mmCIF file of C-alpha atoms and ligand atoms in Angstrom:
data_model
loop_
_atom_site.group_PDB
_atom_site.id
_atom_site.type_symbol
_atom_site.label_atom_id
_atom_site.label_comp_id
_atom_site.label_asym_id
_atom_site.label_seq_id
_atom_site.Cartn_x
_atom_site.Cartn_y
_atom_site.Cartn_z
ATOM 1 C CA MET A 1 100.310 107.694 74.436
ATOM 2 C CA SER A 2 103.898 109.023 74.187
ATOM 3 C CA THR A 3 105.740 110.287 77.226
ATOM 4 C CA ARG A 4 105.798 113.718 75.676
ATOM 5 C CA SER A 5 102.063 114.117 75.279
ATOM 6 C CA ALA A 6 101.471 112.652 78.726
ATOM 7 C CA SER A 7 103.692 115.259 80.368
ATOM 8 C CA HIS A 8 101.988 117.962 78.321
ATOM 9 C CA LEU A 9 98.657 116.836 79.701
ATOM 10 C CA ILE A 10 99.926 117.024 83.245
ATOM 11 C CA THR A 11 101.251 120.534 82.665
ATOM 12 C CA THR A 12 97.895 121.640 81.321
ATOM 13 C CA ALA A 13 96.085 120.124 84.273
ATOM 14 C CA ALA A 14 98.497 121.804 86.684
ATOM 15 C CA ALA A 15 98.032 125.165 84.957
ATOM 16 C CA LEU A 16 94.262 124.771 85.178
ATOM 17 C CA ALA A 17 94.484 123.981 88.858
ATOM 18 C CA VAL A 18 96.506 127.150 89.414
ATOM 19 C CA LEU A 19 93.989 129.195 87.417
ATOM 20 C CA VAL A 20 91.017 127.807 89.303
ATOM 21 C CA GLY A 21 92.850 128.381 92.554
ATOM 22 C CA CYS A 22 93.562 131.999 91.636
ATOM 23 C CA THR A 23 89.985 132.758 90.694
ATOM 24 C CA SER A 24 88.528 131.468 93.898
ATOM 25 C CA THR A 25 91.101 133.204 96.089
ATOM 26 C CA LYS A 26 90.490 136.494 94.328
ATOM 27 C CA SER A 27 86.707 136.503 94.460
ATOM 28 C CA SER A 28 86.498 135.282 98.040
ATOM 29 C CA ASP A 29 87.599 138.796 99.066
ATOM 30 C CA THR A 30 84.353 140.211 97.827
ATOM 31 C CA GLY A 31 81.409 138.215 99.138
ATOM 32 C CA GLY A 32 79.148 135.964 97.109
ATOM 33 C CA SER A 33 82.307 134.305 95.764
ATOM 34 C CA THR A 34 80.832 130.907 95.004
ATOM 35 C CA LEU A 35 77.864 132.371 93.172
ATOM 36 C CA ASP A 36 79.536 133.581 89.967
ATOM 37 C CA LEU A 37 77.991 137.035 90.257
ATOM 38 C CA VAL A 38 77.924 139.223 87.148
ATOM 39 C CA GLU A 39 80.167 141.759 88.899
ATOM 40 C CA PRO A 40 82.061 140.757 92.023
ATOM 41 C CA GLY A 41 80.818 142.560 95.116
ATOM 42 C CA LYS A 42 77.433 143.381 93.567
ATOM 43 C CA LEU A 43 74.074 141.727 93.323
ATOM 44 C CA LYS A 44 72.602 143.106 90.114
ATOM 45 C CA THR A 45 68.815 143.225 89.990
ATOM 46 C CA CYS A 46 66.941 143.708 86.737
ATOM 47 C CA THR A 47 63.632 145.479 87.121
ATOM 48 C CA HIS A 48 61.338 147.749 85.179
ATOM 49 C CA LEU A 49 60.682 151.089 86.837
ATOM 50 C CA PRO A 50 58.346 152.221 88.125
ATOM 51 C CA TYR A 51 56.194 149.505 89.653
ATOM 52 C CA GLU A 52 55.199 151.067 92.929
ATOM 53 C CA PRO A 53 55.154 149.836 95.686
ATOM 54 C CA PHE A 54 57.441 147.026 94.472
ATOM 55 C CA GLN A 55 60.048 149.331 92.964
ATOM 56 C CA SER A 56 60.082 153.045 92.249
ATOM 57 C CA ARG A 57 62.487 155.960 92.269
ATOM 58 C CA LYS A 58 62.789 158.116 95.333
ATOM 59 C CA GLY A 59 65.336 160.849 94.777
ATOM 60 C CA ASN A 60 68.499 159.122 93.630
ATOM 61 C CA THR A 61 67.586 155.713 94.948
ATOM 62 C CA VAL A 62 65.167 152.966 94.098
ATOM 63 C CA VAL A 63 62.903 151.825 96.906
ATOM 64 C CA GLY A 64 60.135 149.266 97.330
ATOM 65 C CA PHE A 65 59.017 145.917 98.644
ATOM 66 C CA ASP A 66 61.057 143.896 96.123
ATOM 67 C CA VAL A 67 64.081 146.127 96.722
ATOM 68 C CA ASP A 68 63.921 145.486 100.477
ATOM 69 C CA LEU A 69 63.644 141.714 99.997
ATOM 70 C CA VAL A 70 66.621 141.570 97.616
ATOM 71 C CA ASP A 71 68.590 143.769 100.016
ATOM 72 C CA LEU A 72 68.251 140.958 102.567
ATOM 73 C CA VAL A 73 69.916 138.596 100.083
ATOM 74 C CA ALA A 74 72.645 141.133 99.304
ATOM 75 C CA LYS A 75 73.275 141.600 103.022
ATOM 76 C CA ASP A 76 73.511 137.856 103.569
ATOM 77 C CA LEU A 77 76.080 137.644 100.749
ATOM 78 C CA LYS A 78 77.928 140.741 102.007
ATOM 79 C CA VAL A 79 77.522 142.492 98.661
ATOM 80 C CA LYS A 80 75.549 145.548 97.527
ATOM 81 C CA GLN A 81 72.392 145.397 95.459
ATOM 82 C CA GLU A 82 72.541 147.411 92.232
ATOM 83 C CA ILE A 83 69.327 148.046 90.306
ATOM 84 C CA VAL A 84 69.308 147.840 86.513
ATOM 85 C CA ASP A 85 66.212 149.489 84.988
ATOM 86 C CA THR A 86 65.300 147.702 81.786
ATOM 87 C CA PRO A 87 62.155 146.929 79.711
ATOM 88 C CA PHE A 88 59.916 144.201 81.145
ATOM 89 C CA GLU A 89 60.091 142.176 77.924
ATOM 90 C CA GLY A 90 63.790 141.363 78.367
ATOM 91 C CA ILE A 91 63.123 140.440 81.973
ATOM 92 C CA GLN A 92 60.201 138.088 81.447
ATOM 93 C CA THR A 93 61.759 136.315 78.443
ATOM 94 C CA GLY A 94 64.877 135.479 80.475
ATOM 95 C CA GLU A 95 67.048 137.341 77.958
ATOM 96 C CA ASP A 96 68.517 139.797 80.479
ATOM 97 C CA LEU A 97 69.483 136.925 82.757
ATOM 98 C CA ASN A 98 70.960 134.872 79.902
ATOM 99 C CA THR A 99 73.076 137.770 78.642
ATOM 100 C CA ARG A 100 74.242 138.415 82.222
ATOM 101 C CA LYS A 101 72.805 141.909 82.366
ATOM 102 C CA CYS A 102 71.945 141.051 85.954
ATOM 103 C CA ASP A 103 72.078 138.234 88.493
ATOM 104 C CA LEU A 104 68.388 138.189 89.236
ATOM 105 C CA ALA A 105 65.088 139.737 88.230
ATOM 106 C CA ALA A 106 62.774 141.202 90.860
ATOM 107 C CA ALA A 107 59.974 143.014 89.100
ATOM 108 C CA GLY A 108 56.653 142.095 90.679
ATOM 109 C CA MET A 109 56.881 139.223 88.210
ATOM 110 C CA THR A 110 54.274 136.477 88.256
ATOM 111 C CA ILE A 111 55.451 132.876 88.072
ATOM 112 C CA THR A 112 53.944 131.397 84.880
ATOM 113 C CA PRO A 113 54.582 128.093 83.050
ATOM 114 C CA VAL A 114 55.736 129.956 79.908
ATOM 115 C CA ARG A 115 58.254 132.047 81.830
ATOM 116 C CA GLU A 116 59.441 128.972 83.692
ATOM 117 C CA GLU A 117 60.681 127.624 80.359
ATOM 118 C CA ASN A 118 63.000 130.608 79.990
ATOM 119 C CA LEU A 119 64.189 131.311 83.524
ATOM 120 C CA ASP A 120 64.064 129.763 86.983
ATOM 121 C CA PHE A 121 61.920 131.184 89.768
ATOM 122 C CA THR A 122 62.510 131.217 93.497
ATOM 123 C CA ASP A 123 59.774 130.214 95.901
ATOM 124 C CA PRO A 124 56.791 132.583 95.677
ATOM 125 C CA TYR A 125 57.123 135.734 97.796
ATOM 126 C CA PHE A 126 53.863 137.620 97.125
ATOM 127 C CA ASP A 127 50.229 136.873 96.170
ATOM 128 C CA ALA A 128 48.535 139.004 93.533
ATOM 129 C CA THR A 129 45.481 139.187 91.293
ATOM 130 C CA GLN A 130 44.546 141.329 88.335
ATOM 131 C CA ALA A 131 42.365 144.355 89.027
ATOM 132 C CA LEU A 132 40.434 146.933 87.054
ATOM 133 C CA LEU A 133 41.128 150.630 87.473
ATOM 134 C CA VAL A 134 38.488 153.173 86.406
ATOM 135 C CA LYS A 135 37.743 156.835 86.945
ATOM 136 C CA LYS A 136 35.845 157.218 90.189
ATOM 137 C CA GLY A 137 32.114 156.749 89.639
ATOM 138 C CA ALA A 138 32.518 155.145 86.190
ATOM 139 C CA PRO A 139 29.843 152.509 85.460
ATOM 140 C CA TYR A 140 32.292 149.616 84.814
ATOM 141 C CA HIS A 141 32.407 146.843 87.390
ATOM 142 C CA SER A 142 33.244 143.823 85.223
ATOM 143 C CA MET A 143 34.658 142.874 81.832
ATOM 144 C CA ALA A 144 31.086 142.574 80.543
ATOM 145 C CA ASP A 145 30.436 146.236 81.433
ATOM 146 C CA LEU A 146 33.347 147.208 79.172
ATOM 147 C CA LYS A 147 31.803 145.849 75.955
ATOM 148 C CA GLY A 148 32.455 148.349 73.163
ATOM 149 C CA LYS A 149 34.786 150.343 75.436
ATOM 150 C CA LYS A 150 38.559 150.716 75.592
ATOM 151 C CA LEU A 151 40.660 148.752 78.063
ATOM 152 C CA GLY A 152 44.300 149.698 78.605
ATOM 153 C CA ILE A 153 46.801 146.886 79.128
ATOM 154 C CA GLN A 154 50.517 146.758 79.879
ATOM 155 C CA GLN A 155 52.498 144.880 77.244
ATOM 156 C CA GLY A 156 53.956 141.492 78.092
ATOM 157 C CA THR A 157 52.198 141.212 81.440
ATOM 158 C CA THR A 158 49.780 138.734 82.939
ATOM 159 C CA GLY A 159 47.193 141.542 82.735
ATOM 160 C CA GLU A 160 47.557 141.392 78.969
ATOM 161 C CA THR A 161 47.147 137.606 78.995
ATOM 162 C CA TYR A 162 44.015 137.882 81.147
ATOM 163 C CA ALA A 163 42.489 140.604 78.970
ATOM 164 C CA LYS A 164 43.184 138.726 75.721
ATOM 165 C CA LYS A 165 41.305 135.768 77.156
ATOM 166 C CA HIS A 166 38.405 137.457 78.928
ATOM 167 C CA ALA A 167 37.814 140.885 77.391
ATOM 168 C CA THR A 168 35.341 139.772 74.750
ATOM 169 C CA GLY A 169 33.998 142.629 72.646
ATOM 170 C CA VAL A 170 36.323 145.075 74.403
ATOM 171 C CA THR A 171 38.951 147.069 72.478
ATOM 172 C CA THR A 172 42.351 146.623 74.108
ATOM 173 C CA VAL A 173 44.977 149.349 73.884
ATOM 174 C CA GLU A 174 48.601 148.432 74.682
ATOM 175 C CA PHE A 175 51.053 150.528 76.692
ATOM 176 C CA GLU A 176 54.722 149.845 77.242
ATOM 177 C CA ASP A 177 54.757 150.575 80.939
ATOM 178 C CA VAL A 178 52.442 151.146 83.842
ATOM 179 C CA THR A 179 52.972 154.933 83.941
ATOM 180 C CA LEU A 180 51.762 155.325 80.356
ATOM 181 C CA LEU A 181 48.856 152.996 81.095
ATOM 182 C CA LEU A 182 47.709 154.909 84.189
ATOM 183 C CA THR A 183 48.109 158.284 82.502
ATOM 184 C CA ALA A 184 45.952 157.041 79.624
ATOM 185 C CA LEU A 185 43.203 156.188 82.113
ATOM 186 C CA LYS A 186 43.502 159.593 83.796
ATOM 187 C CA THR A 187 43.316 161.487 80.514
ATOM 188 C CA GLY A 188 40.403 159.445 79.204
ATOM 189 C CA GLN A 189 42.291 157.699 76.363
ATOM 190 C CA VAL A 190 40.983 154.434 77.795
ATOM 191 C CA ASP A 191 37.872 153.707 79.878
ATOM 192 C CA ALA A 192 39.578 151.237 82.208
ATOM 193 C CA ALA A 193 43.025 149.759 82.843
ATOM 194 C CA ILE A 194 43.996 146.267 83.958
ATOM 195 C CA ASN A 195 47.045 145.615 86.127
ATOM 196 C CA ASP A 196 48.168 143.932 89.330
ATOM 197 C CA ASN A 197 46.033 144.753 92.394
ATOM 198 C CA GLY A 198 48.922 145.890 94.632
ATOM 199 C CA VAL A 199 50.037 148.481 92.098
ATOM 200 C CA LEU A 200 46.519 149.770 91.396
ATOM 201 C CA PHE A 201 45.600 150.090 95.094
ATOM 202 C CA GLU A 202 48.797 152.091 95.610
ATOM 203 C CA TYR A 203 47.857 154.346 92.680
ATOM 204 C CA VAL A 204 44.334 154.948 93.999
ATOM 205 C CA LYS A 205 45.749 156.080 97.345
ATOM 206 C CA LYS A 206 47.569 158.896 95.555
ATOM 207 C CA ASN A 207 44.941 159.492 92.864
ATOM 208 C CA PRO A 208 41.546 159.685 94.576
ATOM 209 C CA ASP A 209 39.846 160.523 91.265
ATOM 210 C CA THR A 210 40.372 156.857 90.335
ATOM 211 C CA ALA A 211 39.018 153.643 91.853
ATOM 212 C CA VAL A 212 39.593 149.895 91.736
ATOM 213 C CA ALA A 213 36.283 148.660 90.291
ATOM 214 C CA THR A 214 36.902 144.940 90.751
ATOM 215 C CA GLU A 215 39.545 142.265 91.203
ATOM 216 C CA PHE A 216 39.776 139.144 89.049
ATOM 217 C CA GLN A 217 40.846 136.126 91.061
ATOM 218 C CA THR A 218 43.831 135.080 88.956
ATOM 219 C CA GLY A 219 45.701 133.558 91.904
ATOM 220 C CA GLU A 220 49.105 134.886 90.841
ATOM 221 C CA ARG A 221 52.300 134.567 92.828
ATOM 222 C CA TYR A 222 55.438 136.596 92.341
ATOM 223 C CA GLY A 223 58.832 134.952 92.176
ATOM 224 C CA ILE A 224 62.362 136.254 91.800
ATOM 225 C CA GLY A 225 63.931 135.119 88.536
ATOM 226 C CA VAL A 226 67.422 133.708 88.060
ATOM 227 C CA ARG A 227 69.189 132.337 84.990
ATOM 228 C CA THR A 228 68.030 128.816 84.108
ATOM 229 C CA GLY A 229 70.136 126.355 86.099
ATOM 230 C CA ASN A 230 71.543 128.949 88.508
ATOM 231 C CA ASP A 231 70.539 126.777 91.453
ATOM 232 C CA LYS A 232 73.150 128.208 93.782
ATOM 233 C CA LEU A 233 71.670 131.685 93.642
ATOM 234 C CA ARG A 234 68.084 130.398 93.606
ATOM 235 C CA LYS A 235 68.734 128.366 96.751
ATOM 236 C CA GLU A 236 70.484 131.286 98.432
ATOM 237 C CA ILE A 237 67.468 133.544 97.767
ATOM 238 C CA ASN A 238 65.058 130.848 98.970
ATOM 239 C CA LYS A 239 67.112 130.428 102.144
ATOM 240 C CA VAL A 240 66.939 134.169 102.870
ATOM 241 C CA LEU A 241 63.199 134.357 102.036
ATOM 242 C CA LYS A 242 62.480 131.444 104.354
ATOM 243 C CA LYS A 243 64.493 132.945 107.181
ATOM 244 C CA SER A 244 62.804 136.339 106.747
ATOM 245 C CA ARG A 245 59.380 134.700 107.056
ATOM 246 C CA ALA A 246 60.448 132.810 110.166
ATOM 247 C CA ASP A 247 62.066 135.712 112.036
ATOM 248 C CA GLY A 248 59.429 138.390 111.298
ATOM 249 C CA THR A 249 61.530 140.411 108.842
ATOM 250 C CA TYR A 250 59.209 139.586 105.937
ATOM 251 C CA ASP A 251 56.164 140.804 107.916
ATOM 252 C CA ARG A 252 57.942 143.989 108.905
ATOM 253 C CA ILE A 253 58.838 144.755 105.280
ATOM 254 C CA TYR A 254 55.317 143.838 104.143
ATOM 255 C CA LYS A 255 53.725 146.250 106.628
ATOM 256 C CA LYS A 256 56.082 148.980 105.510
ATOM 257 C CA TRP A 257 54.685 148.824 101.964
ATOM 258 C CA PHE A 258 51.127 147.485 102.319
ATOM 259 C CA PRO A 259 48.223 148.501 104.547
ATOM 260 C CA THR A 260 47.137 144.942 105.375
ATOM 261 C CA ALA A 261 49.077 142.076 106.907
ATOM 262 C CA PRO A 262 50.205 139.254 104.597
ATOM 263 C CA LYS A 263 47.997 136.186 104.262
ATOM 264 C CA LYS A 264 49.371 133.252 106.240
HETATM 265 N N1 LIG B 1 52.819 140.657 87.626
HETATM 266 C C1 LIG B 1 52.716 141.089 86.260
HETATM 267 C C2 LIG B 1 53.450 140.121 85.387
HETATM 268 O O1 LIG B 1 54.263 139.402 85.874
HETATM 269 C C3 LIG B 1 53.224 142.507 86.045
HETATM 270 C C4 LIG B 1 54.682 142.696 86.290
HETATM 271 C C5 LIG B 1 55.223 144.088 85.924
HETATM 272 O O2 LIG B 1 54.647 144.792 85.135
HETATM 273 N N2 LIG B 1 56.330 144.463 86.474
HETATM 274 O O3 LIG B 1 53.240 140.079 84.205
#
């Protein structure tokens, strides 16, 4: 190697060192500096509204169980959570995380092997099953009762997966979000609707003309999604989740949104 190219190499290395130095000094002003956040000072959460009680609009803000949990992470990082409302499909395929639309996805999202190929999940933070919503007094208590009837499903969800597998002889009707699905049940477009139990029990509280006919023991667990390989953020979230379970914060948040205490 000539002396000239060697000195050029050193210059480049020195310039790089300066650049790296600058970046870290700059972002350390804003919290979460080592995490390569999409926007400095913010923790951007992708979700699909509404999914009450996990996330829903209240006036100008978004509130819910997931929102409160992610706020704990934001607080720990000394940044502010910002919610990005986006279709569930982009969330569950990992696309929104890969294109850096947000840092994490918190959307009442079940950890599944297929999704795990496209994004990384934190430790589970909530147990769920699928459930069947009907009009109060309707004679449907199982999938078998729905033979020849219409079952509403929400696209891209684990409810859809369950229905495709178990709703033999039942006509399934797809809806893009849970609001359209629940309205379809109310207006009689479908005879029953399948979705996560937490969401359906919340709906029944406010809509006493509907009832949860049964739950299917799918043994689902929700996880927060991060970009594949973003171990720093995943570990940070896990650390905060663990601490919140140990110091009672998780239980307090759980009781705020659900009538029963969490399973231990
Ligand atoms: N838990 C379900 C799933 O992960 C539904 C999530 C949702 O609709 N936000 O597919």
